[in-house]
Short mmCIF file of C-alpha atoms in Angstrom, two decimals:
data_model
loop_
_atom_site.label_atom_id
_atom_site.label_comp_id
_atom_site.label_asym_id
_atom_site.label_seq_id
_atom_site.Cartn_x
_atom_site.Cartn_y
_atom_site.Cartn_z
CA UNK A 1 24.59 248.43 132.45
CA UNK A 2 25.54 247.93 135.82
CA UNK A 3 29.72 248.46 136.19
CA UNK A 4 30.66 249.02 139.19
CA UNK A 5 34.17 250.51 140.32
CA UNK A 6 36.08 248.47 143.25
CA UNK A 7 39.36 249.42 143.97
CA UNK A 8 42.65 251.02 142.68
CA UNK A 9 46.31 249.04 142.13
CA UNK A 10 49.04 250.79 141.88
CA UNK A 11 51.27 254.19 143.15
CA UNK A 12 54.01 255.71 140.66
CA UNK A 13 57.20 255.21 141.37
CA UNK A 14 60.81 256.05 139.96
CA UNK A 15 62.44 252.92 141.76
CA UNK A 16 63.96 249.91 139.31
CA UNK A 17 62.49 247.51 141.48
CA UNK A 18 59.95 246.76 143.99
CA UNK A 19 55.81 247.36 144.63
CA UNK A 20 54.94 250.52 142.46
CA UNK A 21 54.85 250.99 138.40
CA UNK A 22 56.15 253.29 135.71
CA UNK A 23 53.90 253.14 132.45
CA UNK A 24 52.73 249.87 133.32
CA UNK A 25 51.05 248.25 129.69
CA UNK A 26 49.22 245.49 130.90
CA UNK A 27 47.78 242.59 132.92
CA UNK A 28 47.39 239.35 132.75
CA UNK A 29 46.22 236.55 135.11
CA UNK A 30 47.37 232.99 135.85
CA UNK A 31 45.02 229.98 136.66
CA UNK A 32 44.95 231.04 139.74
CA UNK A 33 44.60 234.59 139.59
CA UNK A 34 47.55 236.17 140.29
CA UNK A 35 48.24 239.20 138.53
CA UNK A 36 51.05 239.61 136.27
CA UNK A 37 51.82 243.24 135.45
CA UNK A 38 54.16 244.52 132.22
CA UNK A 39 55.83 248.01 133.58
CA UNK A 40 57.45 249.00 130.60
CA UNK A 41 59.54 251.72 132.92
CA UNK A 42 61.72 254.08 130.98
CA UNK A 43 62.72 252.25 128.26
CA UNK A 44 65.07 254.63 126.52
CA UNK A 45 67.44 254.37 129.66
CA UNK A 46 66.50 250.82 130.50
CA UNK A 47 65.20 251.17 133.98
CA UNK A 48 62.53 250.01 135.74
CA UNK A 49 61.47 247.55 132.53
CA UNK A 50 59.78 244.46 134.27
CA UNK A 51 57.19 241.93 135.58
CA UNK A 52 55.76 242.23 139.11
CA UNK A 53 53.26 239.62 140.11
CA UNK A 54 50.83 240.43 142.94
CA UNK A 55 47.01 239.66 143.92
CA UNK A 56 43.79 241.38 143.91
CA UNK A 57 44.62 242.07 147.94
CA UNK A 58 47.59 243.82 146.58
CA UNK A 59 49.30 241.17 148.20
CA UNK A 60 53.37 241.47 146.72
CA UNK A 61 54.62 238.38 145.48
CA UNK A 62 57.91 239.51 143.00
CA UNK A 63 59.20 240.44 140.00
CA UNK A 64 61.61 239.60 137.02
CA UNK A 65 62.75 241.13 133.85
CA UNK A 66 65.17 244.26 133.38
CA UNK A 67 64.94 247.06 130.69
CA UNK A 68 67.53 247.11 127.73
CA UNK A 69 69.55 244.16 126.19
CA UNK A 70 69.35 241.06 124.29
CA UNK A 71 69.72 238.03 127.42
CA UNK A 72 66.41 236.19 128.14
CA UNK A 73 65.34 238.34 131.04
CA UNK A 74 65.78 241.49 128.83
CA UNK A 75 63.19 243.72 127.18
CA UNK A 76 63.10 246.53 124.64
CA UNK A 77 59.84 247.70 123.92
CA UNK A 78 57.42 245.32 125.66
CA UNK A 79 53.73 245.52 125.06
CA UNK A 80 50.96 243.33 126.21
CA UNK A 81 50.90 239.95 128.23
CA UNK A 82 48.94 236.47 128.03
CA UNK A 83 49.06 233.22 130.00
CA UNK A 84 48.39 229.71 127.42
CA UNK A 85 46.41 226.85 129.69
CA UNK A 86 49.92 225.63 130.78
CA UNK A 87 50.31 228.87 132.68
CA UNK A 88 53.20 229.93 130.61
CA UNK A 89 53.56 234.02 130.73
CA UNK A 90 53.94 235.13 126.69
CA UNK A 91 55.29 238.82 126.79
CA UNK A 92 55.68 240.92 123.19
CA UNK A 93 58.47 242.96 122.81
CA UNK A 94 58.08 245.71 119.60
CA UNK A 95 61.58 246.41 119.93
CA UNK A 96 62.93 242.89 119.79
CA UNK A 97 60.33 241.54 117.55
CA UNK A 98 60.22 238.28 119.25
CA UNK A 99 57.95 237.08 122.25
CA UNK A 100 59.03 235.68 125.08
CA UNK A 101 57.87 232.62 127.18
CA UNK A 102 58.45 232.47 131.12
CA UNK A 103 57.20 230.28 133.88
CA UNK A 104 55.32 231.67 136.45
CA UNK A 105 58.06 232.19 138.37
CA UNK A 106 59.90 234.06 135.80
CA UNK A 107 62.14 231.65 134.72
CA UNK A 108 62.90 232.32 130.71
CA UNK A 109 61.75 228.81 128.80
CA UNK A 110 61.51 229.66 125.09
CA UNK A 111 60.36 232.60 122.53
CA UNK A 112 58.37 232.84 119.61
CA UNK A 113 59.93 235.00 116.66
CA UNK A 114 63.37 236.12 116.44
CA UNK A 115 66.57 234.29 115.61
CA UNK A 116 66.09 231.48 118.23
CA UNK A 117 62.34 230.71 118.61
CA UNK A 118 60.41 227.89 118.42
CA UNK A 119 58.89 227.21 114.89
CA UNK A 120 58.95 228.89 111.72
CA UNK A 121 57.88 232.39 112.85
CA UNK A 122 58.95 235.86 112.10
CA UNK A 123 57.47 239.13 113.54
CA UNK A 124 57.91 242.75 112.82
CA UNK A 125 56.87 244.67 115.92
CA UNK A 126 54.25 242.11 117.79
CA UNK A 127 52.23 244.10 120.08
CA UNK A 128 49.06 242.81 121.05
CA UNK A 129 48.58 239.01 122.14
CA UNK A 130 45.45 236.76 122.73
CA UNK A 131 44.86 233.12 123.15
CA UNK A 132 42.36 230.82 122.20
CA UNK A 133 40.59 227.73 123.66
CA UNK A 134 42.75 226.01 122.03
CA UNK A 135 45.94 227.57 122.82
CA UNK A 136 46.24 229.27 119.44
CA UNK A 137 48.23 232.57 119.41
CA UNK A 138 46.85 235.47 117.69
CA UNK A 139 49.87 238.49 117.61
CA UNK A 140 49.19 241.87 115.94
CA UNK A 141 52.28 242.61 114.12
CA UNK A 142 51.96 246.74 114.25
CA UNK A 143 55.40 247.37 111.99
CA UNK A 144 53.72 244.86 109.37
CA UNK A 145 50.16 245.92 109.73
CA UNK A 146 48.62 242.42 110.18
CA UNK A 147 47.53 239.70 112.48
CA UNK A 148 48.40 236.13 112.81
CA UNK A 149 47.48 233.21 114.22
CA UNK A 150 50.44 230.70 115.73
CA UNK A 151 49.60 226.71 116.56
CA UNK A 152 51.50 225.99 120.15
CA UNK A 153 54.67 224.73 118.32
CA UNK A 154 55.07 228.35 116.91
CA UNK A 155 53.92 227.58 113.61
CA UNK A 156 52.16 229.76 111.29
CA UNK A 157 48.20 229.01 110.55
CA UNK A 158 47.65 232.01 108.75
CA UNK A 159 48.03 235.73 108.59
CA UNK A 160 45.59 238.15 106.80
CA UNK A 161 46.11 241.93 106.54
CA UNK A 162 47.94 244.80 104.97
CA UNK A 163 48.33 248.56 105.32
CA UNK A 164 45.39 250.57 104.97
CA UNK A 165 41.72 251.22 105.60
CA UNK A 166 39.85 248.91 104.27
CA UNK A 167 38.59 245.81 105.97
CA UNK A 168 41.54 243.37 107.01
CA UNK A 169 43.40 245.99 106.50
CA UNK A 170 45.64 247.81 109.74
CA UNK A 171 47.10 250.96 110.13
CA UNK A 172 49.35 250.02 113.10
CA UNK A 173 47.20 247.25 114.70
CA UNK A 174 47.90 247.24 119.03
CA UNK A 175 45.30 245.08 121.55
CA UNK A 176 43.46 242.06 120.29
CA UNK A 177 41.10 239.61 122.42
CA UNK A 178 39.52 236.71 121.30
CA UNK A 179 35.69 235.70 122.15
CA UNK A 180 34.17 232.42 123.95
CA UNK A 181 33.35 231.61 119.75
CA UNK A 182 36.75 232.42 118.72
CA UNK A 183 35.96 235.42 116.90
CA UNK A 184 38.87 237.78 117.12
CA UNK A 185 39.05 241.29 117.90
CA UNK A 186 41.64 243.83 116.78
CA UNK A 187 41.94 246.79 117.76
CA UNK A 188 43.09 249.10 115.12
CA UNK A 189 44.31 251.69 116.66
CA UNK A 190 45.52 254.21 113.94
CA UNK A 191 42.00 253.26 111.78
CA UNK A 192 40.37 254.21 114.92
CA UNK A 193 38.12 250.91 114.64
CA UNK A 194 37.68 247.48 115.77
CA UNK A 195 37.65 244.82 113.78
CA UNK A 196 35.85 241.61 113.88
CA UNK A 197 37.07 238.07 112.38
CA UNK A 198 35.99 234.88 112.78
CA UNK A 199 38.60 231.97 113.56
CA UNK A 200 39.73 231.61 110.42
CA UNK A 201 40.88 235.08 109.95
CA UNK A 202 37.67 235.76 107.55
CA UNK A 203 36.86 239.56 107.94
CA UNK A 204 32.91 239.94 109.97
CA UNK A 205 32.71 243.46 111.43
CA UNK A 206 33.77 247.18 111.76
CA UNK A 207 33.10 248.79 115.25
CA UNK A 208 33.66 252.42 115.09
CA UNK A 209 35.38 255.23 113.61
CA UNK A 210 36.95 258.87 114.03
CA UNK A 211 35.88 260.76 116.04
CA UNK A 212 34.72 262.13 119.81
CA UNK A 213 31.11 261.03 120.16
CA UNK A 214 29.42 258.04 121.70
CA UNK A 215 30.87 254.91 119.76
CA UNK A 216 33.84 256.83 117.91
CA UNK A 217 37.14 255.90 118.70
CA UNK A 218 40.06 257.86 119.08
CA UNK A 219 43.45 255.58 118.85
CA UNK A 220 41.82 252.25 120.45
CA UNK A 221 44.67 250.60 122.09
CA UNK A 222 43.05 247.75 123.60
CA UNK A 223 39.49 245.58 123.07
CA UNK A 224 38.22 243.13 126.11
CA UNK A 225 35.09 241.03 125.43
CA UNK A 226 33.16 239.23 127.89
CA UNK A 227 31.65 235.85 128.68
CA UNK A 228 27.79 238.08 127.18
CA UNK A 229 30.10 239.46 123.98
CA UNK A 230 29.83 242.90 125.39
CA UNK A 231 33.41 244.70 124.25
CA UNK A 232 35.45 246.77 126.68
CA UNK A 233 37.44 249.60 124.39
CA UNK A 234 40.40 252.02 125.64
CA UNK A 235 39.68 254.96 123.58
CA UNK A 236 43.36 255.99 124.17
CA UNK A 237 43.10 259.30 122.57
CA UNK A 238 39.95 260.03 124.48
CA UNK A 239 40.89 259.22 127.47
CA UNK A 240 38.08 256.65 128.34
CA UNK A 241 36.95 253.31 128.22
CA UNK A 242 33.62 252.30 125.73
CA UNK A 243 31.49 249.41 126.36
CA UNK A 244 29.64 248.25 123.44
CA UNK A 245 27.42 244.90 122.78
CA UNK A 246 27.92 242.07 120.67
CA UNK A 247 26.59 243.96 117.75
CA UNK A 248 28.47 247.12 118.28
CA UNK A 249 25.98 249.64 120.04
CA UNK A 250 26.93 252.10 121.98
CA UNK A 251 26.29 250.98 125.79
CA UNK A 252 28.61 252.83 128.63
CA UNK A 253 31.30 255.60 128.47
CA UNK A 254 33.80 254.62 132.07
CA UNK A 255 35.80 257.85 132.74
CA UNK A 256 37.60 256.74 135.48
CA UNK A 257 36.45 256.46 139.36
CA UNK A 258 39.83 256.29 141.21
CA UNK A 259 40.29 256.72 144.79
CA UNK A 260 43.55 255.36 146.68
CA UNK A 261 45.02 252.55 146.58
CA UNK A 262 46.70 250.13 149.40
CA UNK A 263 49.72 250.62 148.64
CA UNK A 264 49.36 254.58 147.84
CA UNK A 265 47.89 254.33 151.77
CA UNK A 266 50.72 252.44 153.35
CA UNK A 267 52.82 254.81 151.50
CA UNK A 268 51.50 257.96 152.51
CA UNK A 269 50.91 256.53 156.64
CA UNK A 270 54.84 256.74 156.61
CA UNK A 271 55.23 259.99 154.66
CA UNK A 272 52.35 262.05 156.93
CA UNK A 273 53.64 265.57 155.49
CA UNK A 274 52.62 264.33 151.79
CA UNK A 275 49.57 263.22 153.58
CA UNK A 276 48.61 266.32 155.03
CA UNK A 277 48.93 268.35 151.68
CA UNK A 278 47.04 265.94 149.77
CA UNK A 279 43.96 266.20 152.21
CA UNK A 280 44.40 269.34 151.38
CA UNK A 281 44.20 269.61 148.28
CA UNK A 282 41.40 269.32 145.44
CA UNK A 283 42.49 266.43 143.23
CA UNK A 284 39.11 266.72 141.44
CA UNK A 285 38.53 270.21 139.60
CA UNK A 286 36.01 269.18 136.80
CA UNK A 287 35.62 273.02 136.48
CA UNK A 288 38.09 273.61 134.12
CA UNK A 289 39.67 276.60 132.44
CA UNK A 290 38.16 277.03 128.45
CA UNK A 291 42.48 276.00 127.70
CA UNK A 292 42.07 272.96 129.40
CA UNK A 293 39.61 271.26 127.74
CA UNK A 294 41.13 268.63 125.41
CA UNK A 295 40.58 264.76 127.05
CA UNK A 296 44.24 264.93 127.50
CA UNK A 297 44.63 268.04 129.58
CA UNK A 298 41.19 267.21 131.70
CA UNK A 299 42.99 263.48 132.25
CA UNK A 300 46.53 265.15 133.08
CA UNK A 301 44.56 268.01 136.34
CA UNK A 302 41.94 265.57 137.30
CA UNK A 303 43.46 262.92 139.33
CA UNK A 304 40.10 260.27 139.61
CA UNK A 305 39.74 260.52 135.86
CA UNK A 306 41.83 257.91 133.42
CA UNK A 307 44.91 259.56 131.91
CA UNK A 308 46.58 257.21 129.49
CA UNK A 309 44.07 254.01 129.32
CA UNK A 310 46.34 251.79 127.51
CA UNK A 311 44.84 248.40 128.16
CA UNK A 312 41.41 246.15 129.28
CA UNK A 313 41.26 242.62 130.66
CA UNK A 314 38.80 240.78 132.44
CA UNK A 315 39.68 238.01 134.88
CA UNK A 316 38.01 234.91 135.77
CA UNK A 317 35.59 236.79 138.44
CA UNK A 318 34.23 239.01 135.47
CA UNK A 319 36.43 242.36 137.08
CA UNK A 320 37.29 244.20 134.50
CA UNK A 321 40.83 246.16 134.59
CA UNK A 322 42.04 248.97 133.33
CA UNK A 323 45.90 249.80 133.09
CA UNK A 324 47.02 253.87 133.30
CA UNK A 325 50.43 254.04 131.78
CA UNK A 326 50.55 258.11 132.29
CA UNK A 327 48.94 257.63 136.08
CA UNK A 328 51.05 254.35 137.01
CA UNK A 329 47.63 252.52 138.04
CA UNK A 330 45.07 250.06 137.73
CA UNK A 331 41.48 250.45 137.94
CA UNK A 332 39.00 247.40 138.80
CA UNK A 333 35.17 247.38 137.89
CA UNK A 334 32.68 244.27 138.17
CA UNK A 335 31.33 243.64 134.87
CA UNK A 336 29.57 240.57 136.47
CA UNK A 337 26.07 242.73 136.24
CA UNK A 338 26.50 243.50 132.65
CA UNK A 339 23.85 242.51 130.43
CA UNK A 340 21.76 240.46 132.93
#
């Protein structure tokens, strides 16, 4: 394996609006590459809840969307992101238990579950979202523990899946991806597994289970799979990302390679006394005290490591990246090297 880190997105902020994130979710990407970022912000107060749409170059384009209510810009409990091929933004909202449909330019267009969607869909608590080649919607309802698949008109193809632990079953299903085959990926994040289907919702393969080591999952929150079939895993609980190939084996643990990003730079130029402390200052002790040892407490003091890897995607230029909800960032690897 050959993943390489390239840069950092991102610098925390408290603000309701402009460049900077607070528990950002996800990313997506539009045809042309923009990046589309869910900040879920505080959503017990509503603020700070919104899209904001930027390039690799960090390059600040906008945003749209606001935290708590019921108009079309309004979110509850948003969760992951997808563009169809008609670059139309889908965004799941838990709280709502609806999806919503925007142009790229934010403008509201239709929504898929709840009292005034499109079809003959209902959702209880759609979190993850993934598309097909043939713009086929496959939503992982976590409140019902299932998945289903949606035709473009918001129709129902199928759903398979109920609670529990044994295959196509979910105990609180989040991320799913789909594969250049169609196979389907959920990740089941309180089974601690991925699960494999085929198109057609027929059960294929387990990935995984309980645990710490090398290929053991921890509350998987979020499954990427490339253009080779290699699978990109936030092991949530562990506080790391696993790469595994097509058949499941154990290939790469990522722990996180941060260094600064533009905006953190442009941020800090202005603000030279914050600047001055953090050269400072050691922002990577990996000498830890024996009661900081847990992957959450050697996330929370070691600033370069992930702390809250909530989501994978991979764009069109096979970078692969990685969205921090408790560090407000986004890491970037190439993945282009990976099982040349």
């Amino acid at each position: 394996m050959k993943t390489k880190y390239l840069k950092t997105i991102g610098i925390k902020t408290n603000q309701p609006v402009g460049r900077g994130f607070l528990f950002p979710y996800d990313v997506t990407f539009d045809s042309s590459g923009v990046i589309y970022a869910l900040n879920r912000g505080r959503i017990s107060q509503g603020l700070g809840t919104r899209i904001q749409i930027f390039d690799y170059d960090e390059e600040w384009y906008g945003e749209f969307g606001e935290g708590s209510g019921t108009g079309p810009l309004n979110f509850l409990i948003p969760v992951a992101t997808a563009f169809n091929s008609k670059d139309e933004l889908f965004v799941s909202d838990e709280g709502s238990g609806e999806i919503k449909v925007f142009s790229q330019k934010g403008i509201p267009l239709y929504q898929v579950g709840g009292e005034s969607a499109r079809g003959s869909c209902e959702l209880m608590g759609p979190s993850g979202i993934a598309f097909d080649a043939d713009d086929n919607l496959y939503v992982t309802e976590r409140s019902a523990s299932r998945l289903t698949k949606i035709d473009r008109d918001g129709n129902v193809i199928y759903r398979v899946g109920d609670p529990g632990s044994l295959p196509l079953q979910f105990n609180m299903p989040w991320g799913v991806a789909t594969d250049v085959a169609g196979c389907v990926y959920v990740a089941d994040w309180r089974n601690d597994r991925i699960q494999k289907l085929d198109p057609d919702g027929n059960f294929i393969k387990i990935f995984g289970k309980s645990g710490t080591e090398q290929g053991h999952f921890n509350r998987p929150s979020s499954v990427a799979v490339d253009g080779r079939g290699n699978m990109y895993v936030t092991d949530w609980g562990n506080e790391r990302v696993q790469v595994l190939d097509p058949e499941g084996n154990f290939l790469q643990i990522l722990e996180g390679q941060a260094t600064l990003s533009k905006w953190a730079e442009q941020w800090l130029t202005v603000n030279p006394d914050e600047y001055s402390a953090r050269r400072s200052s050691n922002l990577s002790v990996l000498d830890l005290p024996d009661h900081l040892q847990s992957p959450y407490q050697v996330g929370s003091q070691t600033e370069h490591l992930f702390w809250g890897p909530v989501s994978a995607k991979i764009d069109d230029h096979e970078r692969l990246y990685i969205t921090e909800h408790s560090r407000a960032r986004i890491q970037v690897f190439d993945i282009s090297d990976n099982g040349l």
